[in-house]
Amino acid sequence: IFTFVFAVTVTKTVCAEQCDGRCFGPYVSNCCHRECAGGCTGPKDTDCFVCQLFLGACVTQCPQPFVYNPTTFQLEHNPNAKYTYGAFCVKKCPHNFVVDHSSCVRACPSNKMEVEENHIKMCIPCTDICPKMCDGIGTGSLQTAQTVDSSNIEMFVNCTKINGNLIFLITDMYHGIGALDPERLNVFRNVREITGYLNIQSWPENMTDLGVFSNLVTIGGRTLYSGISLLILKQRWIFSLKFQSLREISAGNVYMTNNSQLCFYNTVNWTSLFRTSTQRALIKNNRDPRECSEMVCDPLCSVAGCWGPGPDQCLSCKYFSRGRTCVKACNLYDGDVREFANGSVCVECDSQCEKAEDKTLTCHGPGPDHCLKCLHLKDGPNCVEKCPDGLQGENSFIFKYAETNNECHPCHPNCTQGYVSACVFKHLLLLLMLKNLVLFNILP
Ligand SMILES: *[C@@H]1O[C@H](CO)[C@@H](O)[C@H](O)[C@H]1NC(C)=O
Ligand SMILES: *[C@@H]1O[C@H](CO)[C@@H](O)[C@H](O)[C@H]1NC(C)=O
Ligand SMILES: *[C@@H]1O[C@H](CO)[C@@H](O)[C@H](O)[C@H]1NC(C)=O
Ligand SMILES: *[C@@H]1O[C@H](CO)[C@@H](O)[C@H](O)[C@H]1NC(C)=O
Ligand SMILES: *[C@@H]1O[C@H](CO)[C@@H](O)[C@H](O)[C@H]1NC(C)=O
Ligand SMILES: *[C@@H]1O[C@H](CO)[C@@H](O)[C@H](O)[C@H]1NC(C)=O
């Protein structure tokens, strides 16, 4: 299972102490990049090498998780991938370790989350914020709590999913628990799902909307309060709900009563949010819709209604959408960031596409293979920032150079580096490496 990284022991004797046994020379400035499992030819992570001297070949790093397929011009999964584990290349990370890119680590870094793919536990980057499940009021660590208040609000930091309910009641001043600082309510901006119900019977003075729930997509209604999964009662300040992401109330009724300022509630097609035919919206004694006539949905919203003023509060768009905002048209032919339209959704062109002249399309689909023109270079169908420059292929490293038409072409097999005029001979590089090894007293 283990492929021993030869260079690590052999260079140890001449490395500066700070180098952790991996260096290309005797000084502190000669340490290998910390990603290098074995030795290296220079300080960068691309200068790492692993020498299997007995096979007569030097390779950089462990066999990478992706290899370049010269036929498809794509990086593809490498069935022979190995992961860096200390000074070793291993086929499988040890028990309790996860794969982060090409290394075995004990835990994913904070901007990544652990997933299991093909029986391999690995770290993948989170989109915006990593998922975090938290107890709701009355569940687990908040079993005895009655309401969100200043004593427990810190427990909701970074939560994306509330397992249970969120309840806001008038704070129990009698027990000396202070009122909620409105600023602290922003902790709920990360919440995407509440599995139980949302019950609002107290909300800070002068706070005119529920916009802190702007990312809330689903109210599950797995637990209900008198059959209700969304309750907003007797709030004097709330003028609009601003639930701009809410798409589903899976079970339970909606009860919204005696909120003297509340508008927009009457524009919302509640049925489109419900998942069962028995759910009802019980909405009465809020602000008279006739008094709300000034507060209309943005003209870019569809007839499905809106949660408040502005083109980002629509339940759905009349024309096109860009992110959460409704727009009249996508930036197909103008604008700083050019787009293509997937149905009624505007999607940015790949960053490798060159922005076209006005009145011309920049791309006709997603990814670097749908550009009309490349910003930098072109490798097969794909626009790329640079030509493959020592990318690991199935059996060898792939070097290409750019021709004058900015297309990448493979170097002659005798070359190892993609300079048009200065292809370096493979044997020369190998010689250089061997010379290094001799220098460090590796070879007799
Ligand atoms: C919340 O997330 C931020 C950014 O990822 C992180 O720095 C912070 O430590 C997290 N706080 C808690 C309590 O999880
Ligand atoms: C609410 O607004 C009013 C008028 O602007 C102000 O007098 C009052 O102090 C505010 N209340 C809070 C809790 O900020
Ligand atoms: C709502 O207000 C009406 C009239 O002001 C009142 O009769 C009713 O009891 C109130 N309902 C609740 C649940 O407070
Ligand atoms: C509300 O939404 C439901 C389900 O999506 C739909 O059948 C109904 O026609 C809509 N009602 C209105 C008034 O648009
Ligand atoms: C267009 O959107 C659909 C549905 O969101 C998605 O499945 C599809 O992959 C998208 N197509 C393109 C070309 O982005
Ligand atoms: C490539 O290398 C082989 C073997 O070393 C040699 O015979 C051949 O002439 C080289 N080709 C070029 C174009 O240098």
Coordinates of C-alpha atoms and ligand atoms in Angstrom, one line a residue:
I1 CA 0.0 0.0 0.0
F2 CA 2.8 2.4 0.9
T3 CA 5.1 3.9 -1.7
F4 CA 7.9 5.2 0.3
V5 CA 9.0 8.8 -0.5
F6 CA 12.6 8.2 -1.0
A7 CA 13.9 11.8 -0.8
V8 CA 12.6 12.4 2.7
T9 CA 15.1 10.5 4.6
V10 CA 17.9 11.1 2.3
T11 CA 17.8 14.9 2.4
K12 CA 17.3 15.1 6.1
T13 CA 20.9 15.4 7.0
V14 CA 21.5 18.6 5.1
C15 CA 18.3 20.4 5.7
A16 CA 18.0 23.4 8.0
E17 CA 16.1 22.5 11.2
Q18 CA 13.0 24.6 10.2
C19 CA 12.5 22.6 7.0
D20 CA 10.9 19.6 8.7
G21 CA 13.3 17.3 6.9
R22 CA 12.3 18.4 3.4
C23 CA 14.6 20.9 1.5
F24 CA 16.5 21.5 -1.7
G25 CA 19.5 23.0 0.0
P26 CA 21.1 23.6 3.4
Y27 CA 19.5 27.0 4.3
V28 CA 16.3 28.0 5.9
S29 CA 15.3 29.6 2.5
N30 CA 15.8 26.2 0.9
C31 CA 12.8 24.5 2.6
C32 CA 10.4 22.6 0.4
H33 CA 6.8 23.8 0.2
R34 CA 4.9 22.4 3.1
E35 CA 2.7 20.4 0.6
C36 CA 5.7 18.4 -0.6
A37 CA 5.5 14.9 0.7
G38 CA 9.1 14.2 -0.2
G39 CA 11.9 16.3 -1.5
C40 CA 11.8 19.1 -4.1
T41 CA 13.7 21.0 -6.6
G42 CA 12.6 24.4 -5.4
P43 CA 10.4 26.3 -2.9
K44 CA 7.1 26.1 -4.7
D45 CA 4.4 23.4 -4.4
T46 CA 4.9 22.5 -8.0
D47 CA 8.6 21.8 -7.3
C48 CA 7.8 18.7 -5.2
F49 CA 9.1 15.4 -6.3
V50 CA 8.8 11.8 -5.3
C51 CA 11.6 9.6 -6.6
Q52 CA 11.2 5.9 -7.3
L53 CA 14.8 5.5 -8.1
F54 CA 14.7 1.8 -8.6
L55 CA 12.2 2.3 -11.4
G56 CA 14.4 5.0 -12.8
A57 CA 11.8 7.7 -12.9
C58 CA 11.1 10.8 -10.9
V59 CA 7.5 12.0 -10.5
T60 CA 6.3 15.1 -8.9
Q61 CA 4.0 14.5 -5.8
C62 CA 1.8 11.5 -5.3
P63 CA -0.3 10.3 -8.3
Q64 CA -2.9 13.1 -8.3
P65 CA -6.7 12.6 -7.9
F66 CA -7.3 14.0 -11.3
V67 CA -5.4 13.3 -14.5
Y68 CA -5.5 15.2 -17.8
N69 CA -7.1 13.3 -20.7
P70 CA -5.5 14.6 -23.9
T71 CA -8.4 13.4 -26.0
T72 CA -11.1 15.2 -24.1
F73 CA -8.9 18.1 -22.9
Q74 CA -10.4 17.6 -19.4
L75 CA -9.2 16.7 -16.0
E76 CA -10.7 13.3 -15.1
H77 CA -10.7 11.1 -12.0
N78 CA -7.5 9.1 -11.7
P79 CA -8.2 5.5 -10.8
N80 CA -4.6 5.2 -9.7
A81 CA -4.7 8.3 -7.4
K82 CA -2.8 8.2 -4.1
Y83 CA -3.0 10.6 -1.2
T84 CA -0.2 12.2 0.7
Y85 CA -0.1 10.9 4.3
G86 CA 2.9 12.3 6.1
A87 CA 5.9 11.2 3.9
F88 CA 3.9 8.4 2.2
C89 CA 1.7 8.1 -0.8
V90 CA -1.2 5.9 0.2
K91 CA -4.0 4.4 -1.9
K92 CA -6.5 4.9 1.0
C93 CA -6.3 7.3 3.9
P94 CA -6.1 5.6 7.3
H95 CA -9.3 5.1 9.4
N96 CA -10.6 8.4 10.8
F97 CA -8.8 10.5 8.2
V98 CA -10.5 12.4 5.3
V99 CA -9.2 13.3 1.9
D100 CA -8.6 17.0 1.4
H101 CA -7.6 17.5 -2.2
S102 CA -4.7 15.0 -2.4
S103 CA -3.8 14.7 1.3
C104 CA -5.1 12.8 4.2
V105 CA -6.2 15.1 7.0
R106 CA -7.9 14.6 10.4
A107 CA -10.6 17.1 9.8
C108 CA -11.8 19.4 7.0
P109 CA -10.7 23.0 7.1
S110 CA -13.4 25.4 8.2
N111 CA -14.5 26.4 4.7
K112 CA -15.1 22.9 3.6
M113 CA -17.5 20.1 4.6
E114 CA -17.1 16.4 4.8
V115 CA -19.0 14.3 2.3
E116 CA -18.7 10.6 1.2
E117 CA -18.3 9.9 -2.5
N118 CA -17.7 6.4 -3.8
H119 CA -17.0 5.2 -0.2
I120 CA -14.3 7.9 0.1
K121 CA -14.7 10.5 2.8
M122 CA -13.6 13.8 1.4
C123 CA -13.7 17.6 2.0
I124 CA -15.5 19.7 -0.5
P125 CA -15.8 23.5 -0.5
C126 CA -19.0 24.9 1.0
T127 CA -21.1 27.3 -1.1
D128 CA -21.2 30.5 1.1
I129 CA -21.5 28.9 4.5
C130 CA -21.0 25.4 5.7
P131 CA -24.1 23.5 6.8
K132 CA -24.6 23.5 10.6
M133 CA -27.6 21.9 12.3
C134 CA -28.8 23.4 15.6
D135 CA -31.3 22.7 18.2
G136 CA -34.5 24.8 18.2
I137 CA -36.4 26.0 21.2
G138 CA -37.6 23.0 23.1
T139 CA -35.2 20.6 21.5
G140 CA -32.0 19.0 22.8
S141 CA -29.7 21.6 24.5
L142 CA -32.7 24.1 24.4
Q143 CA -35.1 21.6 25.8
T144 CA -36.2 23.9 28.7
A145 CA -36.1 27.2 26.8
Q146 CA -39.5 28.9 26.1
T147 CA -38.3 31.6 23.7
V148 CA -35.3 32.9 21.8
D149 CA -33.8 35.6 24.2
S150 CA -30.5 37.2 25.0
S151 CA -29.5 34.2 27.1
N152 CA -29.5 31.7 24.2
I153 CA -29.3 33.6 21.0
E154 CA -25.5 32.9 20.7
M155 CA -26.4 29.3 20.2
F156 CA -27.8 30.1 16.8
V157 CA -24.5 31.5 15.3
N158 CA -23.8 30.0 11.9
C159 CA -26.8 27.7 12.0
T160 CA -28.2 26.8 8.6
K161 CA -30.8 24.3 9.8
I162 CA -32.9 24.5 12.9
N163 CA -33.9 21.1 14.2
G164 CA -37.2 22.1 15.9
N165 CA -38.9 25.5 16.4
L166 CA -38.0 29.1 16.6
I167 CA -40.2 30.9 19.1
F168 CA -40.2 34.6 19.9
L169 CA -42.3 35.5 23.0
I170 CA -42.3 38.5 25.2
T171 CA -39.1 38.2 27.2
D172 CA -39.3 37.2 30.8
M173 CA -38.0 40.4 32.4
Y174 CA -39.0 39.0 35.8
H175 CA -36.1 36.5 35.6
G176 CA -33.7 39.4 34.6
I177 CA -33.3 38.2 31.0
G178 CA -32.8 41.4 28.9
A179 CA -34.7 42.1 25.7
L180 CA -33.1 41.0 22.4
D181 CA -30.7 43.4 20.8
P182 CA -32.1 43.7 17.3
E183 CA -28.6 43.6 15.9
R184 CA -28.2 40.0 17.3
L185 CA -31.2 38.8 15.4
N186 CA -28.9 38.8 12.3
V187 CA -27.6 35.4 13.4
F188 CA -30.7 34.0 11.7
R189 CA -29.6 35.2 8.3
N190 CA -27.9 31.8 7.7
V191 CA -31.0 29.7 8.5
R192 CA -32.3 27.9 5.4
E193 CA -34.6 25.5 7.1
I194 CA -36.7 25.2 10.2
T195 CA -38.0 21.7 10.6
G196 CA -40.7 22.6 13.1
Y197 CA -42.6 25.9 13.3
L198 CA -41.9 29.7 13.4
N199 CA -43.8 31.5 16.1
I200 CA -43.4 35.3 16.3
Q201 CA -45.4 37.0 19.1
S202 CA -42.6 39.5 20.0
W203 CA -40.3 41.4 17.8
P204 CA -38.0 44.4 18.6
E205 CA -39.6 47.8 18.5
N206 CA -39.1 49.7 15.3
M207 CA -38.0 46.6 13.4
T208 CA -40.3 46.8 10.4
D209 CA -39.7 43.4 8.7
L210 CA -38.6 39.8 9.2
G211 CA -35.7 40.2 6.8
V212 CA -33.3 38.4 9.1
F213 CA -35.0 35.3 7.7
S214 CA -34.1 36.3 4.1
N215 CA -32.4 32.9 3.5
L216 CA -35.2 30.8 5.0
V217 CA -36.3 28.4 2.2
T218 CA -38.4 25.8 4.1
I219 CA -40.6 25.7 7.1
G220 CA -41.0 21.9 7.7
G221 CA -44.0 21.9 10.1
R222 CA -42.9 18.5 11.5
T223 CA -44.1 19.8 14.8
L224 CA -47.0 22.3 15.0
Y225 CA -48.4 24.8 17.4
S226 CA -52.2 24.3 17.5
G227 CA -51.9 23.1 13.9
I228 CA -49.9 26.1 12.9
S229 CA -46.4 26.2 11.3
L230 CA -46.1 29.9 10.7
L231 CA -47.6 32.3 13.3
I232 CA -47.3 36.1 13.4
L233 CA -49.5 37.7 16.0
K234 CA -50.1 41.3 17.2
Q235 CA -47.0 42.9 15.9
R236 CA -47.3 46.7 15.7
W237 CA -44.0 47.4 13.8
I238 CA -43.9 44.7 11.1
F239 CA -44.8 46.2 7.7
S240 CA -43.5 43.5 5.3
L241 CA -42.4 39.9 5.8
K242 CA -39.4 40.0 3.5
F243 CA -39.2 36.2 3.4
Q244 CA -37.6 36.5 0.0
S245 CA -36.3 32.9 -0.2
L246 CA -39.3 31.1 1.3
R247 CA -40.5 28.5 -1.1
E248 CA -42.2 25.8 1.0
I249 CA -44.3 25.4 4.0
S250 CA -44.4 21.6 4.1
A251 CA -47.2 21.1 6.7
G252 CA -49.4 23.1 9.0
N253 CA -51.4 26.3 8.7
V254 CA -50.3 29.9 8.4
Y255 CA -51.9 32.2 11.1
M256 CA -51.3 36.0 10.7
T257 CA -53.6 38.1 12.8
N258 CA -53.8 41.6 14.3
N259 CA -50.5 43.0 12.8
S260 CA -51.6 46.6 12.5
Q261 CA -49.0 47.7 9.9
L262 CA -48.6 44.5 7.9
C263 CA -49.0 44.8 4.1
F264 CA -48.2 42.6 1.1
Y265 CA -49.6 39.4 2.9
N266 CA -52.6 39.6 0.6
T267 CA -50.5 39.5 -2.6
V268 CA -48.9 36.2 -1.7
N269 CA -50.3 33.0 -3.2
W270 CA -50.0 30.9 -0.1
T271 CA -51.3 27.8 -1.9
S272 CA -48.1 27.8 -4.0
L273 CA -46.1 27.3 -0.8
F274 CA -48.2 24.5 0.7
R275 CA -47.4 20.8 0.1
T276 CA -50.7 19.3 1.2
S277 CA -54.3 20.1 0.3
T278 CA -55.4 20.5 3.9
Q279 CA -53.1 23.5 4.7
R280 CA -54.9 26.8 5.2
A281 CA -53.8 30.5 5.4
L282 CA -55.7 32.1 8.3
I283 CA -55.0 35.8 7.8
K284 CA -57.2 38.5 9.3
N285 CA -57.2 42.0 11.0
N286 CA -53.9 43.1 9.5
R287 CA -53.5 46.4 7.8
D288 CA -56.5 47.0 5.4
P289 CA -55.3 46.1 1.9
R290 CA -56.9 49.4 0.7
E291 CA -54.5 51.3 2.9
C292 CA -51.7 49.3 1.4
S293 CA -52.5 50.3 -2.1
E294 CA -49.3 52.3 -2.4
M295 CA -47.3 49.3 -1.4
V296 CA -47.6 47.2 -4.5
C297 CA -45.4 44.4 -5.8
D298 CA -42.6 45.5 -8.1
P299 CA -43.7 45.4 -11.8
L300 CA -41.0 42.7 -12.4
C301 CA -42.8 40.3 -10.1
S302 CA -45.1 37.7 -11.5
V303 CA -48.8 37.4 -10.4
A304 CA -47.6 35.0 -7.6
G305 CA -47.1 38.0 -5.4
C306 CA -44.3 39.4 -3.2
W307 CA -43.0 39.6 0.4
G308 CA -42.3 43.3 0.3
P309 CA -41.3 46.2 -2.0
G310 CA -38.6 45.8 -4.6
P311 CA -37.6 43.3 -7.4
D312 CA -35.8 41.0 -4.9
Q313 CA -39.0 40.2 -2.9
C314 CA -41.0 38.4 -5.6
L315 CA -42.3 34.9 -5.3
S316 CA -41.4 34.4 -8.9
C317 CA -40.4 36.7 -11.8
K318 CA -42.5 38.0 -14.7
Y319 CA -39.5 37.9 -17.1
F320 CA -36.1 36.7 -16.0
S321 CA -34.2 36.3 -12.7
R322 CA -30.6 37.0 -11.8
G323 CA -29.8 35.5 -8.4
R324 CA -32.8 36.4 -6.3
T325 CA -33.6 39.6 -8.2
C326 CA -36.1 39.8 -11.0
V327 CA -34.9 41.6 -14.2
K328 CA -36.3 42.6 -17.5
A329 CA -33.7 40.8 -19.5
C330 CA -30.3 39.0 -19.2
N331 CA -27.1 40.7 -20.2
L332 CA -26.7 38.7 -23.3
Y333 CA -25.3 41.5 -25.5
D334 CA -24.2 44.3 -23.1
G335 CA -23.3 45.0 -19.5
D336 CA -20.1 44.4 -17.6
V337 CA -20.7 40.8 -16.8
R338 CA -22.2 38.9 -19.8
E339 CA -24.7 36.1 -19.4
F340 CA -26.6 33.5 -21.2
A341 CA -30.3 32.6 -20.4
N342 CA -31.2 29.1 -19.2
G343 CA -34.9 29.3 -19.5
S344 CA -35.8 32.4 -17.5
V345 CA -32.6 32.3 -15.4
C346 CA -29.7 34.6 -16.2
V347 CA -26.3 32.8 -15.8
E348 CA -22.9 34.3 -16.0
C349 CA -20.6 33.3 -18.8
D350 CA -17.4 31.5 -17.7
S351 CA -14.7 33.8 -16.5
Q352 CA -12.4 32.4 -19.3
C353 CA -14.7 33.8 -22.0
E354 CA -13.7 37.0 -23.6
K355 CA -16.3 39.7 -23.3
A356 CA -17.7 40.3 -26.7
E357 CA -18.4 43.7 -28.5
D358 CA -21.8 45.1 -27.7
K359 CA -24.6 43.4 -29.6
T360 CA -22.7 40.1 -29.8
L361 CA -23.1 37.0 -27.6
T362 CA -20.2 36.2 -25.3
C363 CA -21.2 32.6 -24.6
H364 CA -24.0 30.3 -25.4
G365 CA -23.9 28.1 -22.3
P366 CA -22.1 27.3 -19.1
G367 CA -18.4 26.4 -18.7
P368 CA -15.2 27.3 -20.6
D369 CA -16.2 25.2 -23.6
H370 CA -19.2 27.5 -24.5
C371 CA -17.4 30.7 -25.1
L372 CA -17.5 32.4 -28.5
K373 CA -14.0 33.7 -28.0
C374 CA -11.3 33.0 -25.3
L375 CA -10.0 35.6 -23.0
H376 CA -6.5 33.9 -22.9
L377 CA -5.8 30.6 -24.7
K378 CA -7.7 27.7 -26.1
D379 CA -7.0 24.0 -25.3
G380 CA -9.2 21.8 -27.4
P381 CA -12.8 23.1 -26.9
N382 CA -11.9 24.8 -23.6
C383 CA -10.8 28.4 -22.9
V384 CA -7.9 28.2 -20.4
E385 CA -5.7 30.6 -18.6
K386 CA -2.6 28.8 -19.5
C387 CA -1.7 25.7 -21.5
P388 CA -1.2 22.4 -19.6
D389 CA 2.2 22.8 -18.0
G390 CA 3.3 19.6 -16.5
L391 CA -0.3 18.4 -15.7
Q392 CA -0.3 14.8 -14.7
G393 CA -1.6 12.6 -17.6
E394 CA -2.4 8.9 -17.4
N395 CA 1.2 7.8 -18.0
S396 CA 3.2 11.0 -18.3
F397 CA 3.2 14.7 -17.7
I398 CA 1.5 16.8 -20.3
F399 CA 3.3 19.9 -21.5
K400 CA 1.8 22.1 -24.2
Y401 CA 2.8 25.4 -25.8
A402 CA 0.7 28.2 -27.2
E403 CA 0.8 28.8 -30.9
T404 CA 0.5 32.3 -32.4
N405 CA -3.3 31.7 -32.8
N406 CA -3.4 31.2 -29.0
E407 CA -4.2 27.5 -29.3
C408 CA -2.4 25.0 -27.1
H409 CA -0.4 22.3 -28.9
P410 CA 1.4 19.3 -27.3
C411 CA 5.2 19.6 -27.1
H412 CA 7.2 17.0 -29.0
P413 CA 7.5 13.9 -26.8
N414 CA 11.3 14.6 -26.4
C415 CA 10.4 17.9 -24.6
T416 CA 9.3 18.4 -21.1
Q417 CA 8.5 22.1 -21.0
G418 CA 6.2 24.0 -23.2
Y419 CA 8.4 26.9 -24.4
V420 CA 8.1 27.2 -28.1
S421 CA 11.8 27.9 -28.6
A422 CA 13.2 26.2 -25.5
C423 CA 11.9 22.8 -25.1
V424 CA 14.0 21.2 -22.4
F425 CA 15.1 17.6 -22.9
K426 CA 13.6 15.1 -20.6
H427 CA 16.9 13.5 -20.0
L428 CA 18.4 16.8 -19.0
L429 CA 15.8 17.3 -16.3
L430 CA 16.3 13.8 -15.0
L431 CA 20.0 14.4 -15.0
L432 CA 19.5 17.6 -13.0
M433 CA 17.5 15.6 -10.4
L434 CA 20.1 12.9 -10.2
K435 CA 22.7 15.5 -9.8
N436 CA 20.8 16.9 -6.8
L437 CA 20.5 13.5 -5.3
V438 CA 24.3 13.0 -5.7
L439 CA 24.8 16.3 -4.0
F440 CA 22.8 15.2 -1.0
N441 CA 24.8 12.0 -0.8
I442 CA 22.0 9.8 -1.9
L443 CA 23.8 8.0 -4.7
P444 CA 27.0 6.3 -4.1
Ligands
LIG1 C1 -19.0 31.0 12.5 O1 -18.4 31.0 11.2 C2 -17.3 31.8 11.0 C3 -16.9 31.9 9.6 O2 -16.9 30.6 9.0 C4 -16.2 31.3 12.0 O3 -15.1 32.2 11.9 C5 -16.7 31.3 13.4 O4 -15.8 30.7 14.3 C6 -18.0 30.5 13.5 N1 -18.6 30.6 14.8 C7 -19.2 29.6 15.5 C8 -19.6 29.9 16.9 O5 -19.4 28.5 14.9
LIG2 C1 -38.3 53.7 18.0 O1 -38.4 54.9 17.2 C2 -38.9 56.0 18.0 C3 -39.1 57.2 17.0 O2 -38.0 57.2 16.1 C4 -37.8 56.3 19.1 O3 -38.3 57.4 19.9 C5 -37.7 55.1 19.9 O4 -36.7 55.3 20.9 C6 -37.3 53.8 19.1 N1 -37.3 52.7 19.9 C7 -36.2 51.8 20.0 C8 -36.4 50.6 20.9 O5 -35.2 52.0 19.3
LIG3 C1 -57.5 40.9 17.2 O1 -58.1 42.2 17.3 C2 -59.5 42.1 17.4 C3 -60.0 43.5 17.2 O2 -59.1 44.5 17.5 C4 -59.8 41.6 18.7 O3 -61.2 41.5 18.9 C5 -59.2 40.2 18.8 O4 -59.4 39.6 20.1 C6 -57.8 40.2 18.5 N1 -57.3 38.8 18.4 C7 -56.2 38.3 19.0 C8 -55.9 36.9 18.8 O5 -55.6 39.0 19.8
LIG4 C1 -51.8 29.8 -6.6 O1 -50.9 28.7 -6.7 C2 -51.5 27.5 -7.0 C3 -50.5 26.4 -7.0 O2 -49.3 26.8 -7.4 C4 -52.2 27.6 -8.4 O3 -52.9 26.4 -8.7 C5 -53.2 28.8 -8.3 O4 -53.8 29.0 -9.6 C6 -52.5 30.1 -7.9 N1 -53.6 31.1 -7.6 C7 -53.5 32.3 -8.2 C8 -54.6 33.2 -7.8 O5 -52.6 32.6 -8.9
LIG5 C1 -30.7 24.8 -17.0 O1 -31.4 24.7 -15.8 C2 -31.8 23.4 -15.5 C3 -32.8 23.4 -14.3 O2 -32.3 24.3 -13.3 C4 -30.6 22.5 -15.2 O3 -31.0 21.2 -14.9 C5 -29.8 22.6 -16.5 O4 -28.6 21.8 -16.2 C6 -29.4 24.0 -16.9 N1 -28.8 24.0 -18.2 C7 -27.7 24.7 -18.4 C8 -27.2 24.6 -19.8 O5 -27.2 25.4 -17.6
LIG6 C1 13.9 12.4 -29.8 O1 14.6 11.5 -29.0 C2 15.0 10.3 -29.7 C3 15.7 9.4 -28.7 O2 16.5 10.0 -27.8 C4 16.0 10.7 -30.8 O3 16.4 9.6 -31.6 C5 15.3 11.7 -31.8 O4 16.1 12.2 -32.7 C6 14.7 12.9 -30.9 N1 13.9 13.7 -31.8 C7 14.1 15.0 -31.9 C8 13.1 15.8 -32.9 O5 14.9 15.6 -31.3

